[in-house]
Coordinates of C-alpha atoms in Angstrom, one line a residue:
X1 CA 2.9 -1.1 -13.0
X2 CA 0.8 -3.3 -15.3
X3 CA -1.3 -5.8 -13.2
X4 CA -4.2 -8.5 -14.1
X5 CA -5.3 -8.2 -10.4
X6 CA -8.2 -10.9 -9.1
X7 CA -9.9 -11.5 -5.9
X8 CA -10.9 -14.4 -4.3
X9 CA -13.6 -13.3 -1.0
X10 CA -14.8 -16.2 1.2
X11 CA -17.8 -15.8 3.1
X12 CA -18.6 -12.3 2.2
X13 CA -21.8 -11.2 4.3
X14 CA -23.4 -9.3 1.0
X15 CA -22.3 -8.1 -2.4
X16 CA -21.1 -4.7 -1.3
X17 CA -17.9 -6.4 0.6
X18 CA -16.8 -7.3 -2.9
X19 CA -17.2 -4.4 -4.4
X20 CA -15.3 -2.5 -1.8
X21 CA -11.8 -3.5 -3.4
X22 CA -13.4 -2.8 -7.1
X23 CA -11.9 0.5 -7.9
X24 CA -8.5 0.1 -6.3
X25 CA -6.5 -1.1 -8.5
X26 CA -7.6 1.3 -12.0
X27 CA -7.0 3.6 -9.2
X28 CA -3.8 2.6 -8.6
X29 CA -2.5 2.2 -12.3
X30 CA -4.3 5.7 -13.3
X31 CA -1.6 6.9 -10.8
X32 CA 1.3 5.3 -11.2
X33 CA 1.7 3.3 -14.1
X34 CA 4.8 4.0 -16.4
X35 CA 2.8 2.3 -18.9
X36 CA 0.3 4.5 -19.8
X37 CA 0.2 7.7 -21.7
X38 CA -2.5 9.2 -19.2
X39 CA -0.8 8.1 -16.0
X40 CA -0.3 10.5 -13.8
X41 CA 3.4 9.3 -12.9
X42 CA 3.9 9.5 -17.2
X43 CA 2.8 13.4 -16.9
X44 CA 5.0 13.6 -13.3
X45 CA 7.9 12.3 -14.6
X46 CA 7.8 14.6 -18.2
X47 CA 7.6 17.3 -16.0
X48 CA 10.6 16.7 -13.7
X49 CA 12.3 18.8 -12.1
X50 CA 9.1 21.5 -12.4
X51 CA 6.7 21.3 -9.5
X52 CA 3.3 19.7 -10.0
X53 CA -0.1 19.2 -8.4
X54 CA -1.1 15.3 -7.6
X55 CA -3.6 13.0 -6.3
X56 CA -3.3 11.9 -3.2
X57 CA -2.7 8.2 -4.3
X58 CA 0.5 8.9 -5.9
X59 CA 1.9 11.3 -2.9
X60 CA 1.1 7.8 -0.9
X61 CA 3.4 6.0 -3.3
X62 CA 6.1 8.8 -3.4
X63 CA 5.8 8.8 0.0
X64 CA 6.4 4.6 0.3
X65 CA 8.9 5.2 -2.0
X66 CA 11.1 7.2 -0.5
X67 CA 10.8 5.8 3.0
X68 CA 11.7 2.4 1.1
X69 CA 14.9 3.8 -0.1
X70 CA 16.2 4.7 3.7
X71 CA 14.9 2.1 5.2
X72 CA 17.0 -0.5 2.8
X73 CA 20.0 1.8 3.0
X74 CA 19.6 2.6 -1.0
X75 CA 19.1 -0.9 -1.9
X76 CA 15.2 0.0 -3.0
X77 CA 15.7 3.2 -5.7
X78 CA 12.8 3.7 -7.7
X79 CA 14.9 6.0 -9.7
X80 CA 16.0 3.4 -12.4
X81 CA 14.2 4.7 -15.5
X82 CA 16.9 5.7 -17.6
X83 CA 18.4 2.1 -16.5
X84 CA 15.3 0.2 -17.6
X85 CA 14.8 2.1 -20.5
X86 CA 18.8 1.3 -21.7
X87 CA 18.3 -2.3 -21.7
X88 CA 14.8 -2.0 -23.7
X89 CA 12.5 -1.9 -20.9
X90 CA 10.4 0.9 -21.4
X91 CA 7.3 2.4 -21.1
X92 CA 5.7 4.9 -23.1
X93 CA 8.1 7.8 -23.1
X94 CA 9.0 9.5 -20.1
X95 CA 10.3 12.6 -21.6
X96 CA 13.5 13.0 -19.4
X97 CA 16.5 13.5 -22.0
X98 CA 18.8 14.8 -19.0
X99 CA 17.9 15.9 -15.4
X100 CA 20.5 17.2 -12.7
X101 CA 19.3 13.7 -10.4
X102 CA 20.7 10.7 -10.4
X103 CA 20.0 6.9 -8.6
X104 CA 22.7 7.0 -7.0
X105 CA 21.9 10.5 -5.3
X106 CA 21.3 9.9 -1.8
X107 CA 19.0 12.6 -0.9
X108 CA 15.2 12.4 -1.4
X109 CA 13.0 10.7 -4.0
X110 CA 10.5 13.7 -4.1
X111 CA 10.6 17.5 -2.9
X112 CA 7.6 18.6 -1.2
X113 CA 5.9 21.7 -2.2
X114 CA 4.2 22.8 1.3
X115 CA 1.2 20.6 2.7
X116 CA -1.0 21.3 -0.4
X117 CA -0.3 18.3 -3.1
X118 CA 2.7 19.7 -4.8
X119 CA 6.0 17.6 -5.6
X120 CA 8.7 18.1 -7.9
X121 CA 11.2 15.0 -8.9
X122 CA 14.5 14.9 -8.6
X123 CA 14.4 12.8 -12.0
X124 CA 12.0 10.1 -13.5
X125 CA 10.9 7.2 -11.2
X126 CA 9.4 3.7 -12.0
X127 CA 7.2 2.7 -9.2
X128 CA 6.0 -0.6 -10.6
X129 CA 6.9 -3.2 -8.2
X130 CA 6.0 -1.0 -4.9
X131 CA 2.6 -0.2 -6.8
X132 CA 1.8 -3.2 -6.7
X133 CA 2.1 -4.0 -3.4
X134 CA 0.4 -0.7 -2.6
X135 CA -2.3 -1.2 -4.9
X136 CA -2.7 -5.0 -2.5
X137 CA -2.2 -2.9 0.8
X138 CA -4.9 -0.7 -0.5
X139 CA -7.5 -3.1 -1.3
X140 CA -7.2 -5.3 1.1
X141 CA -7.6 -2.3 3.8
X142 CA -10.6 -1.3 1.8
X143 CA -11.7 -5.1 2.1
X144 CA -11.7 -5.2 5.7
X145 CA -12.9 -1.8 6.4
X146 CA -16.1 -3.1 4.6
X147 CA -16.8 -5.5 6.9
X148 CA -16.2 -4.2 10.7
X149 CA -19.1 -5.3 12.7
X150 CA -20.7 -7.6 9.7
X151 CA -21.1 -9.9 12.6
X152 CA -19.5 -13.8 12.5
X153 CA -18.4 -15.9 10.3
X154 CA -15.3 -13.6 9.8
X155 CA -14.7 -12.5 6.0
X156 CA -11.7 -15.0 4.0
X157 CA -10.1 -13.6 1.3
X158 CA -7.0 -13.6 -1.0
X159 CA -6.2 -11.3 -3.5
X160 CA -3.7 -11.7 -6.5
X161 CA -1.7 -9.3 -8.0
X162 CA 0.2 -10.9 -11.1
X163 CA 1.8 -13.6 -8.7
X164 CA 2.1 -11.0 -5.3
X165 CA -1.1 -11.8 -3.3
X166 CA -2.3 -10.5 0.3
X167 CA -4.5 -12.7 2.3
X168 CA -6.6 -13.1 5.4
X169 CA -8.6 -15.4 7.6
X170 CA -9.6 -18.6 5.8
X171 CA -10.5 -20.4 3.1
X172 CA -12.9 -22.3 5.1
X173 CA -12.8 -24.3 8.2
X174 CA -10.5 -22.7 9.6
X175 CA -7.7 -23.6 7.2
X176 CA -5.0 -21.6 6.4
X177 CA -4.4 -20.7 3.6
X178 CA -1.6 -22.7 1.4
X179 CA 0.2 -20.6 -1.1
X180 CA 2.9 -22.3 -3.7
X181 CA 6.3 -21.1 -4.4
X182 CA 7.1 -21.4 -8.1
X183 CA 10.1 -22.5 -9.9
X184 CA 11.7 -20.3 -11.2
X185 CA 13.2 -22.6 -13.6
X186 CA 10.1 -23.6 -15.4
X187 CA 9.7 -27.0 -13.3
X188 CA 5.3 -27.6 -12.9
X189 CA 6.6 -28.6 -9.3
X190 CA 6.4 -25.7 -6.9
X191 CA 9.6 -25.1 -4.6
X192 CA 8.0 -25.3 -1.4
X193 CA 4.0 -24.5 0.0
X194 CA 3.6 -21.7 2.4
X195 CA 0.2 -22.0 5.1
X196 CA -0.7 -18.2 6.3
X197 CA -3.6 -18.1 8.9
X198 CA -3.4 -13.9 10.4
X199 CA -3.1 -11.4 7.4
X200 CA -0.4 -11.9 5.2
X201 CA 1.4 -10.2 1.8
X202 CA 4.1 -12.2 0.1
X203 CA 6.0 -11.2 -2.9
X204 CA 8.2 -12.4 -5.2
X205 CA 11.1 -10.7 -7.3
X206 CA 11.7 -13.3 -10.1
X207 CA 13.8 -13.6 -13.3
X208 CA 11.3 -16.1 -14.7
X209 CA 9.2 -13.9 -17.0
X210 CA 10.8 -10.5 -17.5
X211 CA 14.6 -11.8 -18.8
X212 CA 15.9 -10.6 -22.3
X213 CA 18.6 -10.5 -24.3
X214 CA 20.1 -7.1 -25.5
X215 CA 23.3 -6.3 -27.2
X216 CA 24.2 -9.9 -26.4
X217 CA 23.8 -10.3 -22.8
X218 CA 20.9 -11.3 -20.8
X219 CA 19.3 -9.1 -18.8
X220 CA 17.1 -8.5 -16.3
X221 CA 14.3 -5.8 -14.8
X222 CA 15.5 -6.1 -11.6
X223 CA 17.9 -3.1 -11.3
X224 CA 20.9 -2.5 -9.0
X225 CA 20.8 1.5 -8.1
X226 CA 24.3 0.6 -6.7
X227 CA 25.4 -0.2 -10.2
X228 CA 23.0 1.2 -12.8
X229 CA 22.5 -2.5 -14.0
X230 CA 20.8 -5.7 -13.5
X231 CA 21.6 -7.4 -10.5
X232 CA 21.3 -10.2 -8.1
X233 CA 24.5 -12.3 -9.1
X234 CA 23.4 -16.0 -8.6
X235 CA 19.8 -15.4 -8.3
X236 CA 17.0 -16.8 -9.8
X237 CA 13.8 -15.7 -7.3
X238 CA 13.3 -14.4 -4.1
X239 CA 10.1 -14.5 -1.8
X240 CA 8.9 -12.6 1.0
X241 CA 6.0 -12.7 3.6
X242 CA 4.7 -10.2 6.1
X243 CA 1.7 -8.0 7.4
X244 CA 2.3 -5.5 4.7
X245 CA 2.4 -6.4 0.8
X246 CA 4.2 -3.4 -0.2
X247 CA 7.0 -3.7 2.2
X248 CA 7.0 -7.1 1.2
X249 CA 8.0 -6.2 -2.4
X250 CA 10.3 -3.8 -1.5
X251 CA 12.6 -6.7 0.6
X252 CA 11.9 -9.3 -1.9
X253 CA 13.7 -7.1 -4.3
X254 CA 16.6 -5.6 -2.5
X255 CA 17.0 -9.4 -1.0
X256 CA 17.6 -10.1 -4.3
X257 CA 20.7 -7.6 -5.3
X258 CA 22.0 -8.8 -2.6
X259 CA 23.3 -11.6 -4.5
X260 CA 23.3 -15.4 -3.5
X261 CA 26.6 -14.4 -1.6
X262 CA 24.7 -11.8 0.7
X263 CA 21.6 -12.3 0.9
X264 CA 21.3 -14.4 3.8
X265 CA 23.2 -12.2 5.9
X266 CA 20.8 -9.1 5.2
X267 CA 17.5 -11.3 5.3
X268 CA 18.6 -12.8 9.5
X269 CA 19.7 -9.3 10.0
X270 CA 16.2 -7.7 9.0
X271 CA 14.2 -10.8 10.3
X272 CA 12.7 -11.1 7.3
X273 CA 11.1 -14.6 6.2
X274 CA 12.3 -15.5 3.0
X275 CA 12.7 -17.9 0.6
X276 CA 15.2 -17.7 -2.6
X277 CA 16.4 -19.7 -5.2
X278 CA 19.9 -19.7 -6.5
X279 CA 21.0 -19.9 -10.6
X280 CA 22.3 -23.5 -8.9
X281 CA 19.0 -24.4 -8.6
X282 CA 18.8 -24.2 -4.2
X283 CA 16.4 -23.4 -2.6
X284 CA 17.0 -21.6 0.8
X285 CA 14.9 -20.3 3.9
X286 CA 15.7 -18.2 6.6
X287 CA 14.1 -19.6 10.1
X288 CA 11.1 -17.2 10.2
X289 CA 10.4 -18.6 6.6
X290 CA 10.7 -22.3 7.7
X291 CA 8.2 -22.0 10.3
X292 CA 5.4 -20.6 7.7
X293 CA 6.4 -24.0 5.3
X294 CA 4.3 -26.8 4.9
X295 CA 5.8 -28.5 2.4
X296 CA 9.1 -28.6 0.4
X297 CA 10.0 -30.5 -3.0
X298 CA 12.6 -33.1 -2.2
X299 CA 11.8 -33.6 1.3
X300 CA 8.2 -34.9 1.2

């Protein structure tokens, strides 16, 4: 993960409310980061399969991780290194010539080692995206532990993860708060404004900024584990908003593998509120999505 993380607090009752998020996110990229020679996911992973000692931080995100995987039925795999790092995506070296796992294993993410810290690998993992949304879950749990019982008016505040945010209560007034949906074309024009009032993570998984070419071919970060390559035939971007941030990455991404000729199905299945745009230029909603949407371009 690699994030320029801000936070915006409304109506904090002192300073120490917006310090309470402070140390979250170094936290969060100390653990997991692929991007950093100190990480502890870059020693994890060089270590795989030998057993390790770790913080509790990046159990969490194994942890997440793995449940992810089930819970999409394999479409979340944060077992993609070797995939990434093929198309020129890569960190600092992982050190992970050849291990025994594989993505498209369908047992565990991580071994446990007894209840005292201990993990081994199965092979190298990239937890990027799902950091992120942890590292948002995090803070913004940290945010409004720090002000039970700070007395009225309630504490507003949105933070922003690199274009994945997490927000609650108001700006002010009683508001909601009114959050844009890019283009994922370029346009200057958002695709559509999204009002959230309660608590509220939304995510995107976008081609916009992480598309290259290599060996001739475009490509993408966004990695099917079903195939070993980029996916998400006739996508451009998808959006998702929930309670949680980090599960809202984790749909936002398998959403898009599903392709434009899936997606929908999985996203009324799931109940999920989403919003996607197709390489055609479309953008679509499923009804929990169109109920959150104040605003769409071409229909104001």
């Amino acid at each position: 993960m690699a994030n320029d993380a801000t936070a915006r607090p409304w109506r904090v009752a002192n300073r120490e409310h917006r310090r309470a998020y402070g140390g979250t996110f170094e936290i969060a990229e100390a653990a997991m980061s692929r991007f950093r020679e100190d990480s502890e996911l870059t020693r994890l992973n060089r270590r795989t399969p030998a057993t390790a000692s770790i913080s509790r931080p990046l159990e969490r995100a194994l942890v997440a991780a793995d449940r992810a995987h089930r819970v999409t039925c394999g479409r979340f795999d944060p077992r993609i290194v070797d995939a990434l790092e093929q198309i020129g995506y890569a960190g600092v070296p992982q050190g992970h010539a050849d291990h025994a796992g594989r993505m498209d294993d369908a047992g565990r993410v991580f071994d446990r080692r007894g209840r005292t810290g201990h993990v081994a690998l199965r092979c190298p993992v990239d937890l990027g995206g799902i950091g992120k949304g942890l590292a948002l879950r995090w803070a913004a749990n940290a945010l409004d532990a720090s002000v039970v019982g700070a007395g009225d008016p309630a504490i507003g505040y949105l933070i922003d993860a690199g274009g994945d945010i997490v927000a609650s209560g108001s700006p002010g007034g009683g508001a909601p708060w009114h959050i844009a949906i890019e283009d994922p074309s370029g346009g200057e024009e958002p695709m559509a404004v999204v009002a959230i009032r309660d608590r509220c993570g939304i995510a995107t998984s976008s081609v916009r900024r992480l598309a290259w070419e290599h060996e001739g071919r475009t490509v993408h970060h966004l990695i099917d584990p079903r195939t070993g390559a980029p996916g998400g035939e006739g996508m451009l971007a998808v959006t998702v908003a929930g309670p949680d941030p980090a599960w809202a990455e984790v749909w936002s991404k398998a959403l898009f593998l599903e392709g434009a000729a899936h997606i929908t199905a999985l996203a009324r299945a799931r109940g999920i509120a989403a919003w996607w745009v197709t390489t055609e230029g479309a953008l679509e909603m499923t009804a929990g999505a169109r109920v959150m949407t104040t605003w769409v371009a071409g229909e104001a």
